[in-house]
Amino acid sequence: MISVTLPGSSIDALWQSFANDLLALDVTRYLGVAFKGAEVTSVRRRILADALLHKNIRLSAVTEDKVTNGFATAMSWLGVDVGAFTLSELDRAIAHLDVPDDRIQRVKAELERLSRAY
């Protein structure tokens, strides 16, 4: 699973819907990229952590924002298998997820497509 989070507010129901998708789909790895930070409340961290823990989904959190980077630390305190990375460390973030070699270019292309919307 790949997500791109943009700056600004969101609603808890949207985070819950995303968590429900994580639970319903065959997801084992999650690359979450937050451009210029994201509003991640304790409720949203718990919603996401519960889904990730329930399915044992490994997370790579990628951001340049120091505050949002703290999100990864908080997720690890909740027991999530998470690594925190900057955008310049994207290759390390993908490696943390053990993405098969034949899918790495596809992951990068999809992230590029999603980031163009930003």
N, CA, C and O atoms as a printed pandas DataFrame, in Angstrom:
     atom_number atom_name residue_name chain_id  residue_number  x_coord  y_coord  z_coord
0              1         N          MET        A               1    0.851   -1.159    0.000
1              2        CA          MET        A               1    0.000    0.000    0.000
2              3         C          MET        A               1    0.899    1.224    0.000
3              4         O          MET        A               1    1.914    1.263    0.695
4              5         N          ILE        A               2    0.523    2.209   -0.774
5              6        CA          ILE        A               2    1.229    3.485   -0.815
6              7         C          ILE        A               2    0.208    4.579   -0.568
7              8         O          ILE        A               2   -0.871    4.584   -1.162
8              9         N          SER        A               3    0.557    5.507    0.315
9             10        CA          SER        A               3   -0.306    6.679    0.492
10            11         C          SER        A               3    0.545    7.926    0.510
11            12         O          SER        A               3    1.701    7.906    0.934
12            13         N          VAL        A               4   -0.045    9.014    0.043
13            14        CA          VAL        A               4    0.578   10.326    0.103
14            15         C          VAL        A               4   -0.362   11.225    0.876
15            16         O          VAL        A               4   -1.524   11.399    0.509
16            17         N          THR        A               5    0.160   11.796    1.957
17            18        CA          THR        A               5   -0.626   12.680    2.802
18            19         C          THR        A               5   -0.150   14.103    2.568
19            20         O          THR        A               5    1.048   14.382    2.615
20            21         N          LEU        A               6   -1.088   14.994    2.318
21            22        CA          LEU        A               6   -0.780   16.392    2.075
22            23         C          LEU        A               6   -0.974   17.193    3.350
23            24         O          LEU        A               6   -1.661   16.737    4.263
24            25         N          PRO        A               7   -0.379   18.382    3.431
25            26        CA          PRO        A               7   -0.577   19.211    4.616
26            27         C          PRO        A               7   -2.037   19.622    4.756
27            28         O          PRO        A               7   -2.783   19.659    3.778
28            29         N          GLY        A               8   -2.426   19.927    5.979
29            30        CA          GLY        A               8   -3.782   20.392    6.227
30            31         C          GLY        A               8   -4.574   19.402    7.048
31            32         O          GLY        A               8   -4.104   18.314    7.380
32            33         N          SER        A               9   -5.766   19.800    7.361
33            34        CA          SER        A               9   -6.585   18.984    8.234
34            35         C          SER        A               9   -7.291   17.874    7.461
35            36         O          SER        A               9   -7.445   17.924    6.241
36            37         N          SER        A              10   -7.700   16.897    8.210
37            38        CA          SER        A              10   -8.435   15.760    7.686
38            39         C          SER        A              10   -9.498   15.430    8.730
39            40         O          SER        A              10   -9.682   16.172    9.695
40            41         N          ILE        A              11  -10.174   14.343    8.535
41            42        CA          ILE        A              11  -11.168   13.931    9.525
42            43         C          ILE        A              11  -10.882   12.490    9.947
43            44         O          ILE        A              11  -10.370   11.685    9.169
44            45         N          ASP        A              12  -11.223   12.191   11.184
45            46        CA          ASP        A              12  -10.965   10.851   11.722
46            47         C          ASP        A              12  -11.660    9.776   10.901
47            48         O          ASP        A              12  -11.126    8.677   10.749
48            49         N          ALA        A              13  -12.848   10.076   10.368
49            50        CA          ALA        A              13  -13.593    9.091    9.580
50            51         C          ALA        A              13  -12.813    8.677    8.329
51            52         O          ALA        A              13  -12.881    7.522    7.907
52            53         N          LEU        A              14  -12.083    9.609    7.746
53            54        CA          LEU        A              14  -11.274    9.280    6.571
54            55         C          LEU        A              14  -10.142    8.335    6.951
55            56         O          LEU        A              14   -9.856    7.381    6.228
56            57         N          TRP        A              15   -9.491    8.602    8.102
57            58        CA          TRP        A              15   -8.446    7.705    8.586
58            59         C          TRP        A              15   -9.026    6.328    8.891
59            60         O          TRP        A              15   -8.384    5.314    8.617
60            61         N          GLN        A              16  -10.229    6.282    9.451
61            62        CA          GLN        A              16  -10.869    5.001    9.760
62            63         C          GLN        A              16  -11.176    4.241    8.480
63            64         O          GLN        A              16  -11.008    3.023    8.424
64            65         N          SER        A              17  -11.624    4.948    7.457
65            66        CA          SER        A              17  -11.911    4.311    6.174
66            67         C          SER        A              17  -10.632    3.714    5.571
67            68         O          SER        A              17  -10.649    2.606    5.035
68            69         N          PHE        A              18   -9.532    4.455    5.663
69            70        CA          PHE        A              18   -8.255    3.946    5.170
70            71         C          PHE        A              18   -7.831    2.715    5.966
71            72         O          PHE        A              18   -7.379    1.728    5.386
72            73         N          ALA        A              19   -7.974    2.766    7.281
73            74        CA          ALA        A              19   -7.623    1.618    8.130
74            75         C          ALA        A              19   -8.486    0.409    7.769
75            76         O          ALA        A              19   -7.997   -0.721    7.748
76            77         N          ASN        A              20   -9.754    0.640    7.487
77            78        CA          ASN        A              20  -10.645   -0.453    7.077
78            79         C          ASN        A              20  -10.159   -1.086    5.773
79            80         O          ASN        A              20  -10.228   -2.303    5.604
80            81         N          ASP        A              21   -9.668   -0.250    4.852
81            82        CA          ASP        A              21   -9.118   -0.776    3.597
82            83         C          ASP        A              21   -7.875   -1.628    3.877
83            84         O          ASP        A              21   -7.707   -2.691    3.279
84            85         N          LEU        A              22   -7.014   -1.169    4.774
85            86        CA          LEU        A              22   -5.839   -1.962    5.136
86            87         C          LEU        A              22   -6.249   -3.333    5.660
87            88         O          LEU        A              22   -5.614   -4.342    5.352
88            89         N          LEU        A              23   -7.311   -3.360    6.448
89            90        CA          LEU        A              23   -7.783   -4.622    7.015
90            91         C          LEU        A              23   -8.440   -5.516    5.969
91            92         O          LEU        A              23   -8.314   -6.739    6.029
92            93         N          ALA        A              24   -9.132   -4.916    5.021
93            94        CA          ALA        A              24   -9.895   -5.692    4.038
94            95         C          ALA        A              24   -9.031   -6.205    2.887
95            96         O          ALA        A              24   -9.319   -7.256    2.314
96            97         N          LEU        A              25   -7.989   -5.478    2.552
97            98        CA          LEU        A              25   -7.157   -5.839    1.409
98            99         C          LEU        A              25   -5.984   -6.709    1.843
99           100         O          LEU        A              25   -5.668   -6.806    3.029
100          101         N          ASP        A              26   -5.355   -7.329    0.878
101          102        CA          ASP        A              26   -4.189   -8.179    1.142
102          103         C          ASP        A              26   -2.932   -7.296    1.197
103          104         O          ASP        A              26   -2.146   -7.260    0.250
104          105         N          VAL        A              27   -2.760   -6.595    2.307
105          106        CA          VAL        A              27   -1.656   -5.656    2.476
106          107         C          VAL        A              27   -0.679   -6.222    3.503
107          108         O          VAL        A              27   -1.080   -6.653    4.584
108          109         N          THR        A              28    0.606   -6.216    3.152
109          110        CA          THR        A              28    1.641   -6.659    4.095
110          111         C          THR        A              28    2.683   -5.576    4.337
111          112         O          THR        A              28    3.422   -5.622    5.321
112          113         N          ARG        A              29    2.737   -4.591    3.424
113          114        CA          ARG        A              29    3.712   -3.506    3.511
114          115         C          ARG        A              29    2.995   -2.195    3.221
115          116         O          ARG        A              29    2.061   -2.145    2.421
116          117         N          TYR        A              30    3.452   -1.125    3.892
117          118        CA          TYR        A              30    2.813    0.178    3.712
118          119         C          TYR        A              30    3.878    1.265    3.658
119          120         O          TYR        A              30    4.652    1.445    4.599
120          121         N          LEU        A              31    3.903    1.984    2.544
121          122        CA          LEU        A              31    4.790    3.127    2.356
122          123         C          LEU        A              31    3.937    4.378    2.476
123          124         O          LEU        A              31    3.139    4.683    1.590
124          125         N          GLY        A              32    4.108    5.100    3.574
125          126        CA          GLY        A              32    3.350    6.326    3.816
126          127         C          GLY        A              32    4.257    7.528    3.665
127          128         O          GLY        A              32    5.257    7.655    4.371
128          129         N          VAL        A              33    3.903    8.418    2.736
129          130        CA          VAL        A              33    4.703    9.604    2.468
130          131         C          VAL        A              33    3.879   10.835    2.824
131          132         O          VAL        A              33    2.749   10.994    2.363
132          133         N          ALA        A              34    4.461   11.705    3.653
133          134        CA          ALA        A              34    3.790   12.952    4.049
134          135         C          ALA        A              34    4.624   14.123    3.539
135          136         O          ALA        A              34    5.710   14.394    4.050
136          137         N          PHE        A              35    4.104   14.809    2.528
137          138        CA          PHE        A              35    4.781   15.989    2.004
138          139         C          PHE        A              35    4.463   17.181    2.903
139          140         O          PHE        A              35    3.298   17.495    3.147
140          141         N          LYS        A              36    5.492   17.825    3.381
141          142        CA          LYS        A              36    5.373   19.028    4.205
142          143         C          LYS        A              36    4.514   18.817    5.436
143          144         O          LYS        A              36    3.803   19.725    5.866
144          145         N          GLY        A              37    4.576   17.639    5.996
145          146        CA          GLY        A              37    3.882   17.370    7.255
146          147         C          GLY        A              37    2.443   16.943    7.059
147          148         O          GLY        A              37    1.895   17.005    5.958
148          149         N          ALA        A              38    1.858   16.517    8.134
149          150        CA          ALA        A              38    0.468   16.080    8.140
150          151         C          ALA        A              38   -0.055   16.210    9.561
151          152         O          ALA        A              38    0.702   16.106   10.525
152          153         N          GLU        A              39   -1.347   16.436    9.679
153          154        CA          GLU        A              39   -1.957   16.491   11.003
154          155         C          GLU        A              39   -2.309   15.072   11.433
155          156         O          GLU        A              39   -3.251   14.468   10.921
156          157         N          VAL        A              40   -1.548   14.560   12.366
157          158        CA          VAL        A              40   -1.772   13.206   12.842
158          159         C          VAL        A              40   -2.017   13.270   14.347
159          160         O          VAL        A              40   -1.085   13.371   15.145
160          161         N          THR        A              41   -3.274   13.211   14.703
161          162        CA          THR        A              41   -3.648   13.269   16.111
162          163         C          THR        A              41   -3.431   11.916   16.772
163          164         O          THR        A              41   -3.173   10.919   16.099
164          165         N          SER        A              42   -3.538   11.893   18.079
165          166        CA          SER        A              42   -3.399   10.622   18.798
166          167         C          SER        A              42   -4.492    9.651   18.382
167          168         O          SER        A              42   -4.247    8.446   18.324
168          169         N          VAL        A              43   -5.683   10.140   18.091
169          170        CA          VAL        A              43   -6.780    9.274   17.638
170          171         C          VAL        A              43   -6.416    8.648   16.299
171          172         O          VAL        A              43   -6.620    7.450   16.098
172          173         N          ARG        A              44   -5.884    9.442   15.390
173          174        CA          ARG        A              44   -5.502    8.919   14.072
174          175         C          ARG        A              44   -4.344    7.935   14.163
175          176         O          ARG        A              44   -4.325    6.931   13.450
176          177         N          ARG        A              45   -3.370    8.216   15.043
177          178        CA          ARG        A              45   -2.275    7.254   15.244
178          179         C          ARG        A              45   -2.829    5.925   15.723
179          180         O          ARG        A              45   -2.409    4.873   15.241
180          181         N          ARG        A              46   -3.765    5.953   16.661
181          182        CA          ARG        A              46   -4.345    4.729   17.210
182          183         C          ARG        A              46   -5.147    3.985   16.149
183          184         O          ARG        A              46   -5.055    2.761   16.057
184          185         N          ILE        A              47   -5.924    4.694   15.357
185          186        CA          ILE        A              47   -6.709    4.064   14.287
186          187         C          ILE        A              47   -5.782    3.300   13.343
187          188         O          ILE        A              47   -6.022    2.135   13.023
188          189         N          LEU        A              48   -4.724    3.974   12.905
189          190        CA          LEU        A              48   -3.795    3.352   11.966
190          191         C          LEU        A              48   -2.997    2.238   12.631
191          192         O          LEU        A              48   -2.818    1.169   12.048
192          193         N          ALA        A              49   -2.523    2.479   13.835
193          194        CA          ALA        A              49   -1.728    1.460   14.540
194          195         C          ALA        A              49   -2.535    0.190   14.757
195          196         O          ALA        A              49   -2.009   -0.911   14.589
196          197         N          ASP        A              50   -3.790    0.322   15.122
197          198        CA          ASP        A              50   -4.623   -0.866   15.343
198          199         C          ASP        A              50   -4.710   -1.730   14.090
199          200         O          ASP        A              50   -4.608   -2.954   14.163
200          201         N          ALA        A              51   -4.900   -1.086   12.939
201          202        CA          ALA        A              51   -4.995   -1.845   11.685
202          203         C          ALA        A              51   -3.648   -2.483   11.338
203          204         O          ALA        A              51   -3.597   -3.651   10.953
204          205         N          LEU        A              52   -2.561   -1.722   11.474
205          206        CA          LEU        A              52   -1.240   -2.250   11.144
206          207         C          LEU        A              52   -0.864   -3.409   12.048
207          208         O          LEU        A              52   -0.314   -4.411   11.591
208          209         N          LEU        A              53   -1.160   -3.272   13.329
209          210        CA          LEU        A              53   -0.839   -4.347   14.273
210          211         C          LEU        A              53   -1.701   -5.582   14.039
211          212         O          LEU        A              53   -1.214   -6.709   14.126
212          213         N          HIS        A              54   -2.972   -5.370   13.743
213          214        CA          HIS        A              54   -3.886   -6.493   13.530
214          215         C          HIS        A              54   -3.419   -7.382   12.375
215          216         O          HIS        A              54   -3.535   -8.606   12.436
216          217         N          LYS        A              55   -2.894   -6.755   11.331
217          218        CA          LYS        A              55   -2.452   -7.500   10.150
218          219         C          LYS        A              55   -0.932   -7.665   10.087
219          220         O          LYS        A              55   -0.412   -8.232    9.126
220          221         N          ASN        A              56   -0.215   -7.172   11.109
221          222        CA          ASN        A              56    1.238   -7.243   11.135
222          223         C          ASN        A              56    1.848   -6.617    9.876
223          224         O          ASN        A              56    2.721   -7.204    9.237
224          225         N          ILE        A              57    1.375   -5.423    9.537
225          226        CA          ILE        A              57    1.831   -4.697    8.357
226          227         C          ILE        A              57    3.038   -3.839    8.736
227          228         O          ILE        A              57    2.993   -3.073    9.698
228          229         N          ARG        A              58    4.101   -3.977    7.972
229          230        CA          ARG        A              58    5.320   -3.177    8.178
230          231         C          ARG        A              58    5.131   -1.814    7.507
231          232         O          ARG        A              58    4.600   -1.729    6.399
232          233         N          LEU        A              59    5.568   -0.753    8.186
233          234        CA          LEU        A              59    5.399    0.616    7.711
234          235         C          LEU        A              59    6.745    1.300    7.513
235          236         O          LEU        A              59    7.637    1.208    8.357
236          237         N          SER        A              60    6.874    1.990    6.379
237          238        CA          SER        A              60    7.956    2.950    6.181
238          239         C          SER        A              60    7.299    4.319    6.071
239          240         O          SER        A              60    6.531    4.576    5.144
240          241         N          ALA        A              61    7.607    5.196    7.024
241          242        CA          ALA        A              61    7.073    6.560    7.036
242          243         C          ALA        A              61    8.134    7.490    6.465
243          244         O          ALA        A              61    9.267    7.526    6.945
244          245         N          VAL        A              62    7.754    8.245    5.430
245          246        CA          VAL        A              62    8.700    9.106    4.729
246          247         C          VAL        A              62    8.206   10.546    4.801
247          248         O          VAL        A              62    7.093   10.852    4.374
248          249         N          THR        A              63    9.047   11.430    5.347
249          250        CA          THR        A              63    8.693   12.843    5.435
250          251         C          THR        A              63    9.940   13.669    5.689
251          252         O          THR        A              63   10.953   13.157    6.167
252          253         N          GLU        A              64    9.856   14.941    5.367
253          254        CA          GLU        A              64   10.925   15.888    5.680
254          255         C          GLU        A              64   10.577   16.674    6.941
255          256         O          GLU        A              64   11.428   17.376    7.487
256          257         N          ASP        A              65    9.356   16.563    7.397
257          258        CA          ASP        A              65    8.866   17.336    8.532
258          259         C          ASP        A              65    9.234   16.648    9.845
259          260         O          ASP        A              65    8.898   15.482   10.054
260          261         N          LYS        A              66    9.921   17.366   10.723
261          262        CA          LYS        A              66   10.373   16.794   12.001
262          263         C          LYS        A              66    9.199   16.394   12.889
263          264         O          LYS        A              66    9.250   15.359   13.554
264          265         N          VAL        A              67    8.151   17.199   12.904
265          266        CA          VAL        A              67    6.997   16.884   13.743
266          267         C          VAL        A              67    6.307   15.624   13.237
267          268         O          VAL        A              67    5.963   14.737   14.018
268          269         N          THR        A              68    6.111   15.553   11.936
269          270        CA          THR        A              68    5.472   14.364   11.366
270          271         C          THR        A              68    6.364   13.142   11.539
271          272         O          THR        A              68    5.869   12.025   11.685
272          273         N          ASN        A              69    7.669   13.349   11.523
273          274        CA          ASN        A              69    8.596   12.247   11.747
274          275         C          ASN        A              69    8.374   11.646   13.133
275          276         O          ASN        A              69    8.575   10.448   13.332
276          277         N          GLY        A              70    7.963   12.469   14.081
277          278        CA          GLY        A              70    7.634   11.981   15.422
278          279         C          GLY        A              70    6.480   10.991   15.397
279          280         O          GLY        A              70    6.331   10.178   16.310
280          281         N          PHE        A              71    5.665   11.062   14.354
281          282        CA          PHE        A              71    4.571   10.113   14.156
282          283         C          PHE        A              71    5.114    8.687   14.129
283          284         O          PHE        A              71    4.529    7.779   14.720
284          285         N          ALA        A              72    6.236    8.499   13.439
285          286        CA          ALA        A              72    6.830    7.160   13.344
286          287         C          ALA        A              72    7.289    6.678   14.709
287          288         O          ALA        A              72    7.112    5.509   15.052
288          289         N          THR        A              73    7.873    7.571   15.481
289          290        CA          THR        A              73    8.306    7.204   16.831
290          291         C          THR        A              73    7.107    6.789   17.673
291          292         O          THR        A              73    7.152    5.779   18.374
292          293         N          ALA        A              74    6.047    7.564   17.600
293          294        CA          ALA        A              74    4.838    7.241   18.369
294          295         C          ALA        A              74    4.244    5.913   17.915
295          296         O          ALA        A              74    3.748    5.143   18.737
296          297         N          MET        A              75    4.289    5.641   16.619
297          298        CA          MET        A              75    3.760    4.368   16.120
298          299         C          MET        A              75    4.591    3.206   16.659
299          300         O          MET        A              75    4.047    2.152   16.990
300          301         N          SER        A              76    5.907    3.398   16.747
301          302        CA          SER        A              76    6.749    2.323   17.275
302          303         C          SER        A              76    6.438    2.066   18.747
303          304         O          SER        A              76    6.494    0.921   19.195
304          305         N          TRP        A              77    6.113    3.104   19.500
305          306        CA          TRP        A              77    5.728    2.926   20.900
306          307         C          TRP        A              77    4.460    2.101   21.025
307          308         O          TRP        A              77    4.247    1.420   22.029
308          309         N          LEU        A              78    3.612    2.167   19.993
309          310        CA          LEU        A              78    2.382    1.376   19.990
310          311         C          LEU        A              78    2.612   -0.055   19.511
311          312         O          LEU        A              78    1.692   -0.873   19.518
312          313         N          GLY        A              79    3.851   -0.354   19.093
313          314        CA          GLY        A              79    4.185   -1.717   18.691
314          315         C          GLY        A              79    4.271   -1.955   17.200
315          316         O          GLY        A              79    4.507   -3.087   16.777
316          317         N          VAL        A              80    4.085   -0.920   16.385
317          318        CA          VAL        A              80    4.124   -1.068   14.938
318          319         C          VAL        A              80    5.572   -1.231   14.471
319          320         O          VAL        A              80    6.473   -0.563   14.979
320          321         N          ASP        A              81    5.788   -2.122   13.501
321          322        CA          ASP        A              81    7.089   -2.297   12.854
322          323         C          ASP        A              81    7.240   -1.150   11.866
323          324         O          ASP        A              81    6.743   -1.221   10.742
324          325         N          VAL        A              82    7.929   -0.094   12.287
325          326        CA          VAL        A              82    7.995    1.125   11.485
326          327         C          VAL        A              82    9.426    1.622   11.374
327          328         O          VAL        A              82   10.214    1.508   12.312
328          329         N          GLY        A              83    9.745    2.169   10.225
329          330        CA          GLY        A              83   11.003    2.864   10.011
330          331         C          GLY        A              83   10.686    4.266    9.530
331          332         O          GLY        A              83    9.761    4.460    8.740
332          333         N          ALA        A              84   11.454    5.256   10.005
333          334        CA          ALA        A              84   11.263    6.649    9.606
334          335         C          ALA        A              84   12.386    7.061    8.661
335          336         O          ALA        A              84   13.560    6.799    8.921
336          337         N          PHE        A              85   12.010    7.706    7.566
337          338        CA          PHE        A              85   12.962    8.056    6.529
338          339         C          PHE        A              85   12.637    9.424    5.949
339          340         O          PHE        A              85   11.497    9.882    6.022
340          341         N          THR        A              86   13.646   10.076    5.370
341          342        CA          THR        A              86   13.428   11.304    4.621
342          343         C          THR        A              86   13.213   10.933    3.156
343          344         O          THR        A              86   13.431    9.789    2.757
344          345         N          LEU        A              87   12.784   11.913    2.360
345          346        CA          LEU        A              87   12.575   11.644    0.938
346          347         C          LEU        A              87   13.868   11.219    0.250
347          348         O          LEU        A              87   13.841   10.405   -0.672
348          349         N          SER        A              88   14.997   11.765    0.693
349          350        CA          SER        A              88   16.270   11.376    0.084
350          351         C          SER        A              88   16.654    9.940    0.446
351          352         O          SER        A              88   17.564    9.371   -0.159
352          353         N          GLU        A              89   15.975    9.359    1.417
353          354        CA          GLU        A              89   16.230    7.981    1.831
354          355         C          GLU        A              89   15.151    7.018    1.315
355          356         O          GLU        A              89   14.925    5.957    1.897
356          357         N          LEU        A              90   14.506    7.396    0.241
357          358        CA          LEU        A              90   13.417    6.572   -0.286
358          359         C          LEU        A              90   13.855    5.138   -0.558
359          360         O          LEU        A              90   13.109    4.202   -0.271
360          361         N          ASP        A              91   15.046    4.953   -1.104
361          362        CA          ASP        A              91   15.525    3.593   -1.363
362          363         C          ASP        A              91   15.624    2.786   -0.068
363          364         O          ASP        A              91   15.291    1.601   -0.049
364          365         N          ARG        A              92   16.076    3.418    1.003
365          366        CA          ARG        A              92   16.142    2.736    2.303
366          367         C          ARG        A              92   14.740    2.419    2.822
367          368         O          ARG        A              92   14.514    1.358    3.404
368          369         N          ALA        A              93   13.804    3.340    2.609
369          370        CA          ALA        A              93   12.422    3.120    3.047
370          371         C          ALA        A              93   11.826    1.909    2.337
371          372         O          ALA        A              93   11.140    1.094    2.955
372          373         N          ILE        A              94   12.089    1.797    1.046
373          374        CA          ILE        A              94   11.584    0.662    0.274
374          375         C          ILE        A              94   12.288   -0.617    0.721
375          376         O          ILE        A              94   11.654   -1.667    0.831
376          377         N          ALA        A              95   13.585   -0.536    0.978
377          378        CA          ALA        A              95   14.329   -1.712    1.446
378          379         C          ALA        A              95   13.798   -2.187    2.799
379          380         O          ALA        A              95   13.739   -3.390    3.052
380          381         N          HIS        A              96   13.416   -1.259    3.664
381          382        CA          HIS        A              96   12.853   -1.617    4.973
382          383         C          HIS        A              96   11.608   -2.488    4.808
383          384         O          HIS        A              96   11.308   -3.329    5.656
384          385         N          LEU        A              97   10.896   -2.275    3.715
385          386        CA          LEU        A              97    9.662   -3.025    3.468
386          387         C          LEU        A              97    9.918   -4.363    2.783
387          388         O          LEU        A              97    8.977   -5.121    2.548
388          389         N          ASP        A              98   11.160   -4.666    2.463
389          390        CA          ASP        A              98   11.494   -5.909    1.758
390          391         C          ASP        A              98   10.690   -6.070    0.474
391          392         O          ASP        A              98   10.176   -7.149    0.177
392          393         N          VAL        A              99   10.592   -4.982   -0.280
393          394        CA          VAL        A              99    9.885   -5.031   -1.561
394          395         C          VAL        A              99   10.715   -5.881   -2.522
395          396         O          VAL        A              99   11.917   -5.656   -2.665
396          397         N          PRO        A             100   10.090   -6.846   -3.173
397          398        CA          PRO        A             100   10.836   -7.668   -4.140
398          399         C          PRO        A             100   11.455   -6.800   -5.233
399          400         O          PRO        A             100   10.859   -5.812   -5.660
400          401         N          ASP        A             101   12.638   -7.168   -5.677
401          402        CA          ASP        A             101   13.385   -6.384   -6.672
402          403         C          ASP        A             101   12.553   -6.069   -7.910
403          404         O          ASP        A             101   12.651   -4.973   -8.462
404          405         N          ASP        A             102   11.739   -7.022   -8.347
405          406        CA          ASP        A             102   10.976   -6.805   -9.571
406          407         C          ASP        A             102    9.805   -5.837   -9.383
407          408         O          ASP        A             102    9.113   -5.518  -10.350
408          409         N          ARG        A             103    9.571   -5.364   -8.154
409          410        CA          ARG        A             103    8.480   -4.417   -7.907
410          411         C          ARG        A             103    8.967   -3.030   -7.484
411          412         O          ARG        A             103    8.160   -2.109   -7.360
412          413         N          ILE        A             104   10.253   -2.868   -7.265
413          414        CA          ILE        A             104   10.772   -1.588   -6.770
414          415         C          ILE        A             104   10.475   -0.455   -7.748
415          416         O          ILE        A             104   10.015    0.607   -7.328
416          417         N          GLN        A             105   10.724   -0.653   -9.024
417          418        CA          GLN        A             105   10.462    0.395  -10.010
418          419         C          GLN        A             105    8.978    0.732  -10.066
419          420         O          GLN        A             105    8.610    1.893  -10.240
420          421         N          ARG        A             106    8.135   -0.268   -9.921
421          422        CA          ARG        A             106    6.684   -0.037   -9.921
422          423         C          ARG        A             106    6.275    0.820   -8.714
423          424         O          ARG        A             106    5.432    1.708   -8.841
424          425         N          VAL        A             107    6.871    0.553   -7.549
425          426        CA          VAL        A             107    6.593    1.338   -6.346
426          427         C          VAL        A             107    7.018    2.786   -6.568
427          428         O          VAL        A             107    6.263    3.707   -6.257
428          429         N          LYS        A             108    8.218    2.994   -7.104
429          430        CA          LYS        A             108    8.712    4.347   -7.343
430          431         C          LYS        A             108    7.854    5.081   -8.373
431          432         O          LYS        A             108    7.586    6.273   -8.222
432          433         N          ALA        A             109    7.430    4.386   -9.402
433          434        CA          ALA        A             109    6.588    5.008  -10.427
434          435         C          ALA        A             109    5.233    5.412   -9.844
435          436         O          ALA        A             109    4.713    6.482  -10.159
436          437         N          GLU        A             110    4.676    4.570   -9.010
437          438        CA          GLU        A             110    3.379    4.882   -8.400
438          439         C          GLU        A             110    3.507    6.063   -7.442
439          440         O          GLU        A             110    2.636    6.931   -7.405
440          441         N          LEU        A             111    4.580    6.095   -6.676
441          442        CA          LEU        A             111    4.809    7.219   -5.779
442          443         C          LEU        A             111    4.980    8.508   -6.578
443          444         O          LEU        A             111    4.467    9.554   -6.182
444          445         N          GLU        A             112    5.685    8.441   -7.681
445          446        CA          GLU        A             112    5.848    9.608   -8.548
446          447         C          GLU        A             112    4.497   10.080   -9.080
447          448         O          GLU        A             112    4.222   11.280   -9.113
448          449         N          ARG        A             113    3.662    9.139   -9.493
449          450        CA          ARG        A             113    2.328    9.486  -10.008
450          451         C          ARG        A             113    1.500   10.174   -8.926
451          452         O          ARG        A             113    0.851   11.190   -9.176
452          453         N          LEU        A             114    1.532    9.606   -7.725
453          454        CA          LEU        A             114    0.775   10.202   -6.623
454          455         C          LEU        A             114    1.318   11.569   -6.229
455          456         O          LEU        A             114    0.550   12.471   -5.896
456          457         N          SER        A             115    2.630   11.724   -6.264
457          458        CA          SER        A             115    3.221   12.996   -5.840
458          459         C          SER        A             115    2.981   14.112   -6.853
459          460         O          SER        A             115    2.999   15.287   -6.487
460          461         N          ARG        A             116    2.757   13.764   -8.118
461          462        CA          ARG        A             116    2.439   14.780   -9.129
462          463         C          ARG        A             116    1.131   15.483   -8.787
463          464         O          ARG        A             116    0.949   16.650   -9.135
464          465         N          ALA        A             117    0.237   14.803   -8.125
465          466        CA          ALA        A             117   -1.040   15.409   -7.728
466          467         C          ALA        A             117   -0.819   16.474   -6.658
467          468         O          ALA        A             117   -1.648   17.364   -6.468
468          469         N          TYR        A             118    0.302   16.372   -5.971
469          470        CA          TYR        A             118    0.639   17.325   -4.922
470          471         C          TYR        A             118    1.024   18.630   -5.556
471          472         O          TYR        A             118    1.349   19.586   -4.852
